[in-house]
Coordinates of C-alpha atoms in Angstrom, one line a residue:
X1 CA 109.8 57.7 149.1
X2 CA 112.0 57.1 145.9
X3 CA 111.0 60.7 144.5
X4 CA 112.4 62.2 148.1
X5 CA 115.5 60.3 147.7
X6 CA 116.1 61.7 144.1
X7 CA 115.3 65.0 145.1
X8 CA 116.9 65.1 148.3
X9 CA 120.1 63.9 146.1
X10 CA 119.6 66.7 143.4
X11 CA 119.5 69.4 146.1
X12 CA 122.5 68.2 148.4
X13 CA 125.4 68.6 145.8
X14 CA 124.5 72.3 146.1
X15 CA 125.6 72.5 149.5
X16 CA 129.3 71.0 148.6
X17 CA 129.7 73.8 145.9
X18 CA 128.0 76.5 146.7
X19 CA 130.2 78.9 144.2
X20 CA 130.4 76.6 141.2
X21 CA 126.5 76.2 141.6
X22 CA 126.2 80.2 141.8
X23 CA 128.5 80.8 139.1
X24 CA 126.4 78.5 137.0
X25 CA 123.1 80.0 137.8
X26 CA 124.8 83.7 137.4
X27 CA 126.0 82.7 133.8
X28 CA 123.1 81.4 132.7
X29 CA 120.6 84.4 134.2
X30 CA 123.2 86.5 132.0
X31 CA 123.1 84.1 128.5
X32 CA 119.7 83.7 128.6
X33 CA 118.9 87.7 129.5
X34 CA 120.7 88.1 126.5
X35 CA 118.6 85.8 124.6
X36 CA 115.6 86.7 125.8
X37 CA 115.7 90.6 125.3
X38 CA 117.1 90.4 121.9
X39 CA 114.1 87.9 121.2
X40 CA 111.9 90.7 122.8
X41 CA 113.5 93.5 120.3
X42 CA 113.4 91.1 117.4
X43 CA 109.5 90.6 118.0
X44 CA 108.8 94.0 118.2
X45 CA 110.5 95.0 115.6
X46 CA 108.7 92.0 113.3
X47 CA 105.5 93.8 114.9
X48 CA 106.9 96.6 113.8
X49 CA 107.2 96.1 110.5
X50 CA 103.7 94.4 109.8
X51 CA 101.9 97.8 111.3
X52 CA 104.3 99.4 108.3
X53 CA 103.1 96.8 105.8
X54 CA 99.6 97.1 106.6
X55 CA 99.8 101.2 106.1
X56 CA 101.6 101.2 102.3
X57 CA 99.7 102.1 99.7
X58 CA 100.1 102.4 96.2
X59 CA 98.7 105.6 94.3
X60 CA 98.4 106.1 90.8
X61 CA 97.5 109.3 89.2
X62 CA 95.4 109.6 86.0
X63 CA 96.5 111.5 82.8
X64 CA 94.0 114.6 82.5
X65 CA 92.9 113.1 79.1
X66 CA 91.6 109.9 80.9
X67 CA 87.8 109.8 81.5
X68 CA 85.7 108.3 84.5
X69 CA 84.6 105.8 82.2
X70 CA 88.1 104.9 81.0
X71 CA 89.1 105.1 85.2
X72 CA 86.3 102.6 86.0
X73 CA 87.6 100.0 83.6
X74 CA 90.8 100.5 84.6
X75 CA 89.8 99.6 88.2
X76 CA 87.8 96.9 87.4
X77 CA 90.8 95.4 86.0
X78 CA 92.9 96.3 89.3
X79 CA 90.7 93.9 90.8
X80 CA 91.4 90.9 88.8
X81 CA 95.2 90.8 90.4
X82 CA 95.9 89.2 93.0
X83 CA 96.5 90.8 96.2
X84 CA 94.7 93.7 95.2
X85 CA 92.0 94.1 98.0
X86 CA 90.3 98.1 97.9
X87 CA 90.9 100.7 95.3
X88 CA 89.8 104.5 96.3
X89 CA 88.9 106.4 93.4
X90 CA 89.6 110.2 94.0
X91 CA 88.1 112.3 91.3
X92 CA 89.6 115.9 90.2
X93 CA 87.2 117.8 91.9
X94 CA 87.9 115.7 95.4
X95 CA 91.6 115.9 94.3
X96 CA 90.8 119.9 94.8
X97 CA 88.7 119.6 97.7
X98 CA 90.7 118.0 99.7
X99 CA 94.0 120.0 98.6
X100 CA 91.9 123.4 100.0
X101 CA 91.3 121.7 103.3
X102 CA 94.5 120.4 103.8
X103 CA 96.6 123.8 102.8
X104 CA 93.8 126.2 102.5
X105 CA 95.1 127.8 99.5
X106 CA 92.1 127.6 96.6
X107 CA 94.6 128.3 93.2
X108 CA 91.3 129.5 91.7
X109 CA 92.1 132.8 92.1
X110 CA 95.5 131.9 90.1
X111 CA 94.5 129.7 87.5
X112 CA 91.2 129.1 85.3
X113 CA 91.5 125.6 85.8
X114 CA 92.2 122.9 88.2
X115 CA 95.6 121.5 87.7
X116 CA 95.0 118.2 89.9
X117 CA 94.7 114.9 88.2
X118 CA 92.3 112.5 89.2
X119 CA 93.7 109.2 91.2
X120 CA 93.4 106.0 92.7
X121 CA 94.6 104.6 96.1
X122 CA 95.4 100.6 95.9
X123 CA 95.5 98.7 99.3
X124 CA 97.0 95.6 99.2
X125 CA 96.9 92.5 101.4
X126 CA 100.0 92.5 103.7
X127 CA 101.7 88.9 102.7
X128 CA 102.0 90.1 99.1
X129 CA 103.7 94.1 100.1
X130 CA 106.9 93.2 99.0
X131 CA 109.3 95.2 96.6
X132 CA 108.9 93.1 93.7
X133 CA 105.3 92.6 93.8
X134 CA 105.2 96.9 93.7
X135 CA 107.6 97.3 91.2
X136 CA 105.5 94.8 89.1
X137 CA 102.4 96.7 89.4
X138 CA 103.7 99.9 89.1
X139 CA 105.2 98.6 85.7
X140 CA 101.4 97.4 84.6
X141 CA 99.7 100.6 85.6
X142 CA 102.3 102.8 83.6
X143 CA 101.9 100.6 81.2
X144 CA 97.8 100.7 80.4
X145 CA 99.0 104.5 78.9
X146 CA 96.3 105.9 81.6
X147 CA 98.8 106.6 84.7
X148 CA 101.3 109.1 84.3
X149 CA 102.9 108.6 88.2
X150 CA 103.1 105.6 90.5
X151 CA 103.8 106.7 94.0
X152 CA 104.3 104.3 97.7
X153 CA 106.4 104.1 101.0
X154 CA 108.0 101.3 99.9
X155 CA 111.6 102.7 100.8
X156 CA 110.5 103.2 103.9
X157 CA 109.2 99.5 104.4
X158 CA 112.9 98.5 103.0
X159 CA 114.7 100.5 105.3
X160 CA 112.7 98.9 108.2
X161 CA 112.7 95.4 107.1
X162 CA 116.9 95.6 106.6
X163 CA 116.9 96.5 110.2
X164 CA 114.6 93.7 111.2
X165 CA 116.9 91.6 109.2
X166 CA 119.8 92.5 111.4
X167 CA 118.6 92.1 114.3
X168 CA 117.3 88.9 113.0
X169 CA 121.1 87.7 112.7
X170 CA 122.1 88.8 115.7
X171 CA 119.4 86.7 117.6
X172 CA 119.9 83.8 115.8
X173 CA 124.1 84.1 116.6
X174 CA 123.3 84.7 120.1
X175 CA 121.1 81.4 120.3
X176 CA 124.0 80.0 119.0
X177 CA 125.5 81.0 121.8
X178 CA 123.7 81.1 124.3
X179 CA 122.7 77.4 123.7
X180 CA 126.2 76.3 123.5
X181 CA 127.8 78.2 126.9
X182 CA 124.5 76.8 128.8
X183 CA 125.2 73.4 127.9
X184 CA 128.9 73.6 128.8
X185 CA 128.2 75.5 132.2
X186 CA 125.6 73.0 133.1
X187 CA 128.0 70.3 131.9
X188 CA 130.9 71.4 134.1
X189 CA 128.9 72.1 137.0
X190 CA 127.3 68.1 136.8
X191 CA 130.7 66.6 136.0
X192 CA 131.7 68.6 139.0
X193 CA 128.6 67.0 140.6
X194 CA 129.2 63.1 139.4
X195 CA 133.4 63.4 140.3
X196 CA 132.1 64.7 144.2
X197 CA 129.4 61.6 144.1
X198 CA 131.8 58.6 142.4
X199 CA 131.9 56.7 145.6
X200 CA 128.3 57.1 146.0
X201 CA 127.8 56.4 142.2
X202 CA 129.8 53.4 142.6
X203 CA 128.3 51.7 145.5
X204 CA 124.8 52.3 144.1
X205 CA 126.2 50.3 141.5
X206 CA 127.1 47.1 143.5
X207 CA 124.2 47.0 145.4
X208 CA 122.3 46.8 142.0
X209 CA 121.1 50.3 141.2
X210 CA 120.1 50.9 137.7
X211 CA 121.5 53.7 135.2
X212 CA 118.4 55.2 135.3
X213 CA 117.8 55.7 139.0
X214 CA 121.7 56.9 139.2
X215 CA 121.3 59.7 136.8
X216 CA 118.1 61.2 137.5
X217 CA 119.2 63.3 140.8
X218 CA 122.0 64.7 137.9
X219 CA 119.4 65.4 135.5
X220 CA 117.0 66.9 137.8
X221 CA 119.7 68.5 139.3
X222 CA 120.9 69.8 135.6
X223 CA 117.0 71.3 134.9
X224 CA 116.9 72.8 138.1
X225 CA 120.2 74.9 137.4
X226 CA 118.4 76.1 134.2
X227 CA 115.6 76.8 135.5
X228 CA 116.7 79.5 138.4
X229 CA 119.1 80.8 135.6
X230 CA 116.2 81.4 133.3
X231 CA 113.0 82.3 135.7
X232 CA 115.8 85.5 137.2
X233 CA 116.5 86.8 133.3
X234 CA 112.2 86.8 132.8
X235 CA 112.1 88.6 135.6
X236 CA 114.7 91.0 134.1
X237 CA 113.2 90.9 131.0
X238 CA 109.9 91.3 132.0
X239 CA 111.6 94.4 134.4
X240 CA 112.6 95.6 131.4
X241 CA 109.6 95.9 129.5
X242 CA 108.0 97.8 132.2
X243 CA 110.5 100.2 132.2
X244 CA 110.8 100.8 128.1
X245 CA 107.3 101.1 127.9
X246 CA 107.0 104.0 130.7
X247 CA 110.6 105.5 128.9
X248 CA 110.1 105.7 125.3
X249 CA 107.6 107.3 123.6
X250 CA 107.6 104.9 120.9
X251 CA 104.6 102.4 120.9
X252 CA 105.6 98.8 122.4
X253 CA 103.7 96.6 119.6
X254 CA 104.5 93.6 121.8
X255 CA 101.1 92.0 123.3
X256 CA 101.0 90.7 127.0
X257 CA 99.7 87.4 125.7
X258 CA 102.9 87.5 123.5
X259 CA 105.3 88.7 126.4
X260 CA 104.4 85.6 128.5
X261 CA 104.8 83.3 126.0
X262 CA 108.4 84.4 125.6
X263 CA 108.8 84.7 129.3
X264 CA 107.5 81.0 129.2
X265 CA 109.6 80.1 126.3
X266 CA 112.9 81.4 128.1
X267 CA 112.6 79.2 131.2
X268 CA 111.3 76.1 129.0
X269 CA 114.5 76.7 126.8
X270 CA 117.2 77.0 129.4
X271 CA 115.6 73.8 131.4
X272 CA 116.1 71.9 128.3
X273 CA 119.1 73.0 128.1
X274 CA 120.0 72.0 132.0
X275 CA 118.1 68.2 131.0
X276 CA 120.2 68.1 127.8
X277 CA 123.9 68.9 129.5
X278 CA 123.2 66.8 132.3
X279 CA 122.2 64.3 129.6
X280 CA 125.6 63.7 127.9
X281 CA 127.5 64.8 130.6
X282 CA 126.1 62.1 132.3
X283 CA 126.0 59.1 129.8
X284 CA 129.7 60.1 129.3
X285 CA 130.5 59.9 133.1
X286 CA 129.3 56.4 133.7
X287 CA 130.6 55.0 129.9
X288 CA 133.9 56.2 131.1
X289 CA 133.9 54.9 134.8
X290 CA 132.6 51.7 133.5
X291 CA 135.5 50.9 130.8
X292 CA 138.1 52.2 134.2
X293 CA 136.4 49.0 135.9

């Protein structure tokens, strides 16, 4: 019976202000869209990034003068560093092979001799692909006198990574945001709520109602706000993903699994957010009605 009261109460202050409560739920749907689909660019684009990460490889390429022998110590040494985890060894005669198949020029017929030097591909493990970690081991493979050239997509990876970085900022600013406006709509639209409710308030008071019992209508009624704002913007979201993924020829990296859990994390997020404006908005309320007494 008590739980029908409270929610009985929670639901009947939206028939007194219809437009506030709209509003409210409108501004939220659009500051947590917001949220949400730069969260859903910002995974992707981490996604993104690691598929990048996963593809560079470094590859060294042998002086003419260096023998197999010299090559296979070499590698065996490769192997001692860490994050080192598969070295291809490409010989001068599969250097040619594969140049033929993939041009289908044999120089043969222009030189005596094949100019190709032999080479190595290093594949590293993905946590330790960064720029430094490279540059350091291009600087050791040059430096064993064997390696003439050092070659990797690194600049690619850079290029990629700033971007990620960017929108990285943005999301977090926009949390910033969003997190702050959500807090202050749901705030207004409960003190709006409390002020419609004082005489009510008050005479739940003198018939010996306790703070608890007065503010949880608010508070439900705070989540509840939060909640419609935030299950309309995963629809949109979710919309939205649909329709990118059918648009753009680029591949969406993003998992379903993964989708969900943001879907899931957007409504969770703006309900706490509804709970925690109600929260202060109503502590303040009946501090400050208490000291009128």
């Amino acid at each position: 019976m008590r739980i029908f009261f409270l929610l009985q109460e929670s639901l009947s202050g939206y028939r007194r202000y219809k437009l506030s409560f709209f509003l409210t739920v409108f501004s939220i749907f659009i500051a947590i869209s917001l949220l949400g689909f730069f969260s859903y660019l910002f995974i992707n684009a981490q996604l993104l990034v690691n598929e990048v990460r996963n593809r560079v490889q470094v590859e060294a390429f042998f002086y003419n003068y260096v023998s197999d022998a010299k090559a296979d110590s070499l590698i065996k040494e490769l192997y001692k560093i860490e994050g080192v985890s598969k070295i291809s060894y490409i010989s001068r005669e599969q250097a040619k092979q594969r140049f033929i198949k993939e041009t289908g020029i044999d120089f043969k017929d222009v030189l005596n001799y094949n100019p190709l030097p032999a080479s190595i591909t290093i594949e590293l493990e993905t946590e330790l692909i960064k720029k430094d970690y490279i540059a350091n081991l291009k600087k050791y493979l040059l430096a064993t006198k064997l390696i003439s050239d050092v070659i990797y997509n690194q600049e690619f990876l850079d290029k990629i990574e700033a971007r990620t970085s960017t929108i990285q900022k943005i999301l977090i600013i926009t949390f910033a945001i969003v997190s702050i406006s959500t807090i202050l709509l749901i705030s207004n639209t409960i003190r709006l709520a409390m002020q419609n409710k004082v005489d009510v308030i008050n005479t739940m008071r003198l018939v010996g109602a306790t703070n608890i019992f007065i503010e949880l209508p608010f508070l439900i009624e705070g989540i509840i706000v939060g909640f419609l704002g935030s299950l309309f913007s995963a629809l949109l979201v979710y919309g939205l993903h649909n329709i990118i993924s059918e648009l753009i020829i680029v591949e969406i990296l993003i998992t379903k699994k993964t989708l969900l859990l943001l879907l899931f994390s957007m409504i969770c997020l703006s309900s706490l957010l509804g709970f925690l404006g109600s929260f202060f908005t109503i502590k303040k309320f009946l501090k400050n009605s208490a000291l009128s007494k």
